[in-house]
Tab-separated table of N, CA, C and O and ligand atoms in Angstrom:
chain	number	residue	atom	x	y	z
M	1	UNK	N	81.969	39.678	-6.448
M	1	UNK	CA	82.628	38.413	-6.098
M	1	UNK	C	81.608	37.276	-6.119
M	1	UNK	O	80.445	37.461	-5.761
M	2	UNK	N	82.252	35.605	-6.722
M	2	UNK	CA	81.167	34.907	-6.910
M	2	UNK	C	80.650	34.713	-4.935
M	2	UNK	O	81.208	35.351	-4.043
M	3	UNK	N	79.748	33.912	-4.752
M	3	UNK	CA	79.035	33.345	-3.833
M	3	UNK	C	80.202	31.902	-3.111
M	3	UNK	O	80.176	31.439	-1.971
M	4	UNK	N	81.095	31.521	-4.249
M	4	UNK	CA	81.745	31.093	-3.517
M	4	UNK	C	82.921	31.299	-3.153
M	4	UNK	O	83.234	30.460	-2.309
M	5	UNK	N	83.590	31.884	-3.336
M	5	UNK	CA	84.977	32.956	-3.121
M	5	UNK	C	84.650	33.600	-1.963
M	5	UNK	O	85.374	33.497	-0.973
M	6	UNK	N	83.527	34.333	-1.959
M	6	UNK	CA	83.022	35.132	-0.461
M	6	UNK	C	82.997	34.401	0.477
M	6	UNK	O	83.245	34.870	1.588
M	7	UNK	N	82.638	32.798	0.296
M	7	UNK	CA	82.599	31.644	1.330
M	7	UNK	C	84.088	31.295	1.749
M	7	UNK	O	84.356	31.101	2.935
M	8	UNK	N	85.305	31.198	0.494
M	8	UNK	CA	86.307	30.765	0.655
M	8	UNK	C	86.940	31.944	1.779
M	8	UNK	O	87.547	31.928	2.850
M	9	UNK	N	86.511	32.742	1.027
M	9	UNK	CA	87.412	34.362	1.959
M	9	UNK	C	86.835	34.172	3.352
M	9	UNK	O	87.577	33.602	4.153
M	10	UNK	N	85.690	34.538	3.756
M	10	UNK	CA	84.852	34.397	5.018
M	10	UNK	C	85.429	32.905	5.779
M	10	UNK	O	85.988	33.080	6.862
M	11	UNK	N	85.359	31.932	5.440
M	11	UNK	CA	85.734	31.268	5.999
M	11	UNK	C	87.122	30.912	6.745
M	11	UNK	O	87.448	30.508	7.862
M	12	UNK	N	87.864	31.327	5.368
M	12	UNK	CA	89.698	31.522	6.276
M	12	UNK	C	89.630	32.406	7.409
M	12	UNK	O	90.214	32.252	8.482
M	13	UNK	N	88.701	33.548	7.002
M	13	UNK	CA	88.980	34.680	8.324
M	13	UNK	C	88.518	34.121	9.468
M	13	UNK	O	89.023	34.549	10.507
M	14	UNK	N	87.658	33.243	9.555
M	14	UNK	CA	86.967	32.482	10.838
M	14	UNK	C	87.938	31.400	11.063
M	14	UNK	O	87.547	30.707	12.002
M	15	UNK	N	89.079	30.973	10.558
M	15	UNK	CA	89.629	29.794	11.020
M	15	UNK	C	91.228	30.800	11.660
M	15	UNK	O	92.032	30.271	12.428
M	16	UNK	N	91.364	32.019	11.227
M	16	UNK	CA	92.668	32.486	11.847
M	16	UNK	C	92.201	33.549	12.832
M	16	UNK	O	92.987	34.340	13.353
M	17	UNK	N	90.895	33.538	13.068
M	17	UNK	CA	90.607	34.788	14.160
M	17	UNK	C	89.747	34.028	15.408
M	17	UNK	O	89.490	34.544	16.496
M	18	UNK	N	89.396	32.759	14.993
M	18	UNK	CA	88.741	31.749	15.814
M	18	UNK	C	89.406	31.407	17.258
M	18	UNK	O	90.572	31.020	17.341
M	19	UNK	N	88.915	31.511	17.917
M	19	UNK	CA	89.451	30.861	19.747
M	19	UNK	C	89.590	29.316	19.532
M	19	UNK	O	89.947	28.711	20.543
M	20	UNK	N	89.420	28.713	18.639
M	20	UNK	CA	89.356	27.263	18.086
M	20	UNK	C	88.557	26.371	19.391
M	20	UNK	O	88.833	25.302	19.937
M	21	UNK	N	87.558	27.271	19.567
M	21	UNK	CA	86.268	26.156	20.467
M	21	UNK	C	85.172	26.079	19.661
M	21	UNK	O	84.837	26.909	18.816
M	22	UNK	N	84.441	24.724	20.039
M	22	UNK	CA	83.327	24.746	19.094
M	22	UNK	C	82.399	25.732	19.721
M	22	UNK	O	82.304	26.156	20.873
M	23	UNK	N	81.543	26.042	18.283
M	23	UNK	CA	80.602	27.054	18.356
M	23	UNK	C	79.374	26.002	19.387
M	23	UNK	O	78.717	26.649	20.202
M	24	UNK	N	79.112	24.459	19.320
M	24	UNK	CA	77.897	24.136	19.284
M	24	UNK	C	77.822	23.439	20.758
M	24	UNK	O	76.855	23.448	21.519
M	25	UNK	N	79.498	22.640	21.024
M	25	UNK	CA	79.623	22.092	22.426
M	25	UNK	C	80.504	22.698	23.085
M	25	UNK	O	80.658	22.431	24.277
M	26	UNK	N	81.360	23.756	22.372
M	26	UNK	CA	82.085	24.394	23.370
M	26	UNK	C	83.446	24.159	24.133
M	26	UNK	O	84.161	24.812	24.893
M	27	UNK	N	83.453	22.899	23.556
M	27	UNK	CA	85.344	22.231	23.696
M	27	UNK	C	86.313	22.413	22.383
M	27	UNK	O	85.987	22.139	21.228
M	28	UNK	N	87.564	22.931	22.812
M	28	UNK	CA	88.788	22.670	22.129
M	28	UNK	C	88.402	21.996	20.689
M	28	UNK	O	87.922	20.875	20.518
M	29	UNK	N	88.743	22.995	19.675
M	29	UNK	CA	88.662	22.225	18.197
M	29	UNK	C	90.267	21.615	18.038
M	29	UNK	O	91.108	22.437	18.402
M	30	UNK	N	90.699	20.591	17.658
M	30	UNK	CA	92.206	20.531	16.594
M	30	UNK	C	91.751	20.509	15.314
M	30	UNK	O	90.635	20.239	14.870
M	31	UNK	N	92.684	20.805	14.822
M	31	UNK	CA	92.885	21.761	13.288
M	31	UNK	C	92.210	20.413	12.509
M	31	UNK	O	91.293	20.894	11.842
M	32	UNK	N	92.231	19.362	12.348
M	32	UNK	CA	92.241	17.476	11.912
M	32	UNK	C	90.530	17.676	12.182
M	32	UNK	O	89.816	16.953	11.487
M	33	UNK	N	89.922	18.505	13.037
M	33	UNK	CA	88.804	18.005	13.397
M	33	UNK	C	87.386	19.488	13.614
M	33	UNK	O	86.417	19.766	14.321
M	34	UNK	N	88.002	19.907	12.714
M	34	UNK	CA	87.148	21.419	11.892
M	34	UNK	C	86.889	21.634	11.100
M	34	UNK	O	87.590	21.489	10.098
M	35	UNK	N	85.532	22.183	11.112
M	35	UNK	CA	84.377	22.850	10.027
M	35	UNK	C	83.866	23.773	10.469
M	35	UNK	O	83.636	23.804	11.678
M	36	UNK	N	83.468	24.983	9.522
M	36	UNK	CA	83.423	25.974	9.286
M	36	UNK	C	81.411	25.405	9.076
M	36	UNK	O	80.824	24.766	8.202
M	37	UNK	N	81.005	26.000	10.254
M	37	UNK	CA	79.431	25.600	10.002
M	37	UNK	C	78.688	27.309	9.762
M	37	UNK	O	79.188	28.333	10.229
M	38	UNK	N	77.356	27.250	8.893
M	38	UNK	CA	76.579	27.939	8.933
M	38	UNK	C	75.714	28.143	10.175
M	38	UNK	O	74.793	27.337	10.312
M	39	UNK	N	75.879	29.191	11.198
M	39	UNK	CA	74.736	29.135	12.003
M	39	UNK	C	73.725	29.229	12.042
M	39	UNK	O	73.210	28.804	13.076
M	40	UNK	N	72.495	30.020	10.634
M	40	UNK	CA	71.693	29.862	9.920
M	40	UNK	C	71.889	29.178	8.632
M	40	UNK	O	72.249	29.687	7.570
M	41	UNK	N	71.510	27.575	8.955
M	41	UNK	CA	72.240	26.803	7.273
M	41	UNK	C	71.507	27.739	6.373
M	41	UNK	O	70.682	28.601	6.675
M	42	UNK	N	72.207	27.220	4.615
M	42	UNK	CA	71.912	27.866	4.002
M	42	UNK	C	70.505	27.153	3.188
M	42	UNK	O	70.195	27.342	2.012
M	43	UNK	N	69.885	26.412	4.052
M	43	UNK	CA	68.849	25.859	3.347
M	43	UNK	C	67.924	26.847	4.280
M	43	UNK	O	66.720	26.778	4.034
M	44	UNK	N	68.141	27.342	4.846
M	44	UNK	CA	67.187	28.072	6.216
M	44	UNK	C	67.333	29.320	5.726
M	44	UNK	O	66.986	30.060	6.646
M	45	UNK	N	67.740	30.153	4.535
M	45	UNK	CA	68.077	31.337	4.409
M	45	UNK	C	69.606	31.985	4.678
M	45	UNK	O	70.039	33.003	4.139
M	46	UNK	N	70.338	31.108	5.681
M	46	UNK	CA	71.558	31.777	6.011
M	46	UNK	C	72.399	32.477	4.861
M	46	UNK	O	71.904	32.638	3.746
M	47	UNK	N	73.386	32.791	5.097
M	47	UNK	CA	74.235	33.622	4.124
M	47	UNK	C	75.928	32.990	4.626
M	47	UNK	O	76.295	32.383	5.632
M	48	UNK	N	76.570	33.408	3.560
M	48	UNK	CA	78.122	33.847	3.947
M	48	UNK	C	78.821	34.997	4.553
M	48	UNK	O	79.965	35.439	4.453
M	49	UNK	N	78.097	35.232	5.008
M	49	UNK	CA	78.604	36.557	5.791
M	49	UNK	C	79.539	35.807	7.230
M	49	UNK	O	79.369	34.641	7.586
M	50	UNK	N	80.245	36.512	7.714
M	50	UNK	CA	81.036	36.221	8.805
M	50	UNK	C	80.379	36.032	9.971
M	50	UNK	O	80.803	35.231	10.804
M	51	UNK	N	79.311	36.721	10.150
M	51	UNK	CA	78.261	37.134	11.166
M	51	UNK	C	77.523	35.708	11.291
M	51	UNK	O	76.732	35.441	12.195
M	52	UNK	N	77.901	34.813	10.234
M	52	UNK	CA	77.054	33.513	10.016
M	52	UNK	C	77.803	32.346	9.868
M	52	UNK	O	77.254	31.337	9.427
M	53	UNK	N	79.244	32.346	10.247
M	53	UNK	CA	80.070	31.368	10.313
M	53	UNK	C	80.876	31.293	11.574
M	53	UNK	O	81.453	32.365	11.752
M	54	UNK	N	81.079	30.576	12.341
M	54	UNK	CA	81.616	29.931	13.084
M	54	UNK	C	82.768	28.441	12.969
M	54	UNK	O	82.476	27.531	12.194
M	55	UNK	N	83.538	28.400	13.489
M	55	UNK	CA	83.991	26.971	13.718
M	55	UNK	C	83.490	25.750	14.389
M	55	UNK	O	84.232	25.710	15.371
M	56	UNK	N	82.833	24.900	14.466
M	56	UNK	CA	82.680	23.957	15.121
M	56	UNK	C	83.318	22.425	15.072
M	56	UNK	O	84.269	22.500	14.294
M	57	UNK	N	83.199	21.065	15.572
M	57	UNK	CA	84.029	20.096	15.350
M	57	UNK	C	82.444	19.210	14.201
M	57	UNK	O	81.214	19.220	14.143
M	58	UNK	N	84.061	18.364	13.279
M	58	UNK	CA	83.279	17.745	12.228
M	58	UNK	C	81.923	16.966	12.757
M	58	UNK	O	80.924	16.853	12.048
M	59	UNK	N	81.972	16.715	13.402
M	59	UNK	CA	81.061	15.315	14.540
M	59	UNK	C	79.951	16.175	14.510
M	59	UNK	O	78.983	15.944	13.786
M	60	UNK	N	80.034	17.226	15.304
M	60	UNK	CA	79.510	18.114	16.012
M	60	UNK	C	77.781	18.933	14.976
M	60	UNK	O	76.568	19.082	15.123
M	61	UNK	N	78.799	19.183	14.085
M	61	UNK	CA	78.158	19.546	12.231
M	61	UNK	C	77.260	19.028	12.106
M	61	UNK	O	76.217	19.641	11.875
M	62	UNK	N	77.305	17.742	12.205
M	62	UNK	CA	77.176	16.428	11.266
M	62	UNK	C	75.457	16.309	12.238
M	62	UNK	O	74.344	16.202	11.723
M	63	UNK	N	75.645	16.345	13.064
M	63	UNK	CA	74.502	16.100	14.058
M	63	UNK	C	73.583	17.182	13.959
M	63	UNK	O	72.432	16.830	13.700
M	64	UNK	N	73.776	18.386	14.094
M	64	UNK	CA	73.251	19.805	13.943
M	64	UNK	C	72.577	19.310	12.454
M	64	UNK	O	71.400	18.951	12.410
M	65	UNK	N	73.063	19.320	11.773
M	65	UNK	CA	72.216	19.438	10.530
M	65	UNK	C	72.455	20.501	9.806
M	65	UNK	O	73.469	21.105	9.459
M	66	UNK	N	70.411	20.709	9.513
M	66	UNK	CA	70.287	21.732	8.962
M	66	UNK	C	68.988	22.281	10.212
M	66	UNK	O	67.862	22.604	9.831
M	67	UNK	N	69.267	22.296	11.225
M	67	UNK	CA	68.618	22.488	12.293
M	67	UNK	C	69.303	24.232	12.992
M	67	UNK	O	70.507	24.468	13.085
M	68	UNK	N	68.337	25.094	13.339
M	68	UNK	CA	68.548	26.224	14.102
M	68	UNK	C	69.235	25.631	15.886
M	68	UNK	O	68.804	24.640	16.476
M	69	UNK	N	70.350	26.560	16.406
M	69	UNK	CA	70.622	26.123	17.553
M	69	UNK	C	69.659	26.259	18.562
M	69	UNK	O	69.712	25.850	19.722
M	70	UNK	N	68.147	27.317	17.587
M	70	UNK	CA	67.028	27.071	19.039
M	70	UNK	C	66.621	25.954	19.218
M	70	UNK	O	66.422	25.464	20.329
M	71	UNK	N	66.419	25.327	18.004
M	71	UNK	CA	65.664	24.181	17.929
M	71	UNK	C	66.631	22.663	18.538
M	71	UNK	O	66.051	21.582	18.434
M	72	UNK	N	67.623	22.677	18.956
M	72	UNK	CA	68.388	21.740	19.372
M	72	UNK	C	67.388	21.290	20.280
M	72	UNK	O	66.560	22.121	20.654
M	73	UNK	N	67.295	19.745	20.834
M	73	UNK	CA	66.518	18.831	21.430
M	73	UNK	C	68.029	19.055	22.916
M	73	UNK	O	69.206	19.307	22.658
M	74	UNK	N	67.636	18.923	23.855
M	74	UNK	CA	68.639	18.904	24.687
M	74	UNK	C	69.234	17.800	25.027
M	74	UNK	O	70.260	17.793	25.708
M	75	UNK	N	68.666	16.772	24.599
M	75	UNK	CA	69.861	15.194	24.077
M	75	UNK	C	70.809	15.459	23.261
M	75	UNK	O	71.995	15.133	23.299
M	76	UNK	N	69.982	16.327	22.205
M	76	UNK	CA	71.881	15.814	21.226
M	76	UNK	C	72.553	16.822	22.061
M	76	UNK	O	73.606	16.252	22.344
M	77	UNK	N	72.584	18.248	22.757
M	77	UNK	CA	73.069	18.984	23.367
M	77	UNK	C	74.225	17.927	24.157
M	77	UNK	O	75.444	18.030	24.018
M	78	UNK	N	73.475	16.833	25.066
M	78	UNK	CA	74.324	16.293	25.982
M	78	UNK	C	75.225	14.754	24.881
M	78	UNK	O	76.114	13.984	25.243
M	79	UNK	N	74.570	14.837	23.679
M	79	UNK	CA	75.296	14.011	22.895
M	79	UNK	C	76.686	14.403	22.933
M	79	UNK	O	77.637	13.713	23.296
M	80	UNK	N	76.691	15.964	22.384
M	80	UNK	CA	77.672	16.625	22.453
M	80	UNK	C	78.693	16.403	23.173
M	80	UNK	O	79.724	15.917	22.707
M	81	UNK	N	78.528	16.769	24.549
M	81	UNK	CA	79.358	16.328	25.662
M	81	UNK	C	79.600	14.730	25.607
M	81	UNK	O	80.807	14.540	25.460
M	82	UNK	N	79.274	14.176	25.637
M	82	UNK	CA	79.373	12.895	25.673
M	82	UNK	C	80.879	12.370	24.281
M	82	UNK	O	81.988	11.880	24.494
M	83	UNK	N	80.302	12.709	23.158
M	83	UNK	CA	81.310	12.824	22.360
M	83	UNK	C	82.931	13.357	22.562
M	83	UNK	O	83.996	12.779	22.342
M	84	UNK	N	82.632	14.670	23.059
M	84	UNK	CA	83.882	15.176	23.249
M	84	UNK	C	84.509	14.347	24.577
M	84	UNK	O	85.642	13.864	24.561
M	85	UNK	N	83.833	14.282	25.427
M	85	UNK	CA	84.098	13.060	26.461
M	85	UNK	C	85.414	11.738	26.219
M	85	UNK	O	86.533	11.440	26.637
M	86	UNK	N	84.048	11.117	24.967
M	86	UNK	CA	85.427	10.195	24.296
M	86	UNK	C	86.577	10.465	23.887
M	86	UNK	O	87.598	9.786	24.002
M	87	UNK	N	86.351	12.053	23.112
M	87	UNK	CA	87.426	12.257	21.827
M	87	UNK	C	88.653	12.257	23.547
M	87	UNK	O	89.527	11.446	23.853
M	88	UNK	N	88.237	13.342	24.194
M	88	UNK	CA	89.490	13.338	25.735
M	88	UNK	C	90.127	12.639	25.783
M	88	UNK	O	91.257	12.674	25.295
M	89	UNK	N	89.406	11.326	26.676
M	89	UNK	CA	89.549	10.546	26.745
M	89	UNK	C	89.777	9.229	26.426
M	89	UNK	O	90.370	8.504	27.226
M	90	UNK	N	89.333	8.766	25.223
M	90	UNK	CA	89.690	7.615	24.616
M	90	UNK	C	90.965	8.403	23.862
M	90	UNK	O	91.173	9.616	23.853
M	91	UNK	N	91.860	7.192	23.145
M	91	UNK	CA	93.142	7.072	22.421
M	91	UNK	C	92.392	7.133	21.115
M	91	UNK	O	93.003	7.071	20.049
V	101	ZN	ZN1	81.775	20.398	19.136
């Protein structure tokens, strides 16, 4: 199977077996506001394996990078929160 078909396949299975919380802050995904992130990106070596995908929110992605979750700075950690904060709460 190509490299990306295994991604397409792997990835559906993570969006219908998913608890739909983010992998990175840990609040409520809606369907409008999900991505399918590498937890080892694939510039870092990661793979498509299932073992290496998660759901997280688009925002959420976007900030992570291509950064390991050891290496998170514990600001953007509370960025995190802060974000989902708004999404709650603001209209
Ligand atoms: Zn999130």
């Amino acid at each position: 199977m190509r490299e990306h078909s295994i991604y397409a396949k792997n990835r559906d299975h993570v969006k219908i077996h998913s608890r739909w919380v983010c992998g990175l802050c840990g609040h409520k995904i809606k369907k409008n506001d999900l991505t399918v992130d590498h937890i080892v990106p694939l510039s870092r070596g990661g793979t498509h394996d299932l073992e290496n995908l998660r759901l997280v929110h688009a925002k959420c992605n976007i900030i992570k990078g291509n950064l390991l979750d050891s290496e998170f700075p514990i600001h953007k950690r509370c960025y995190f929160l802060w974000l989902n904060f708004l999404t709650i709460f603001l209209p």
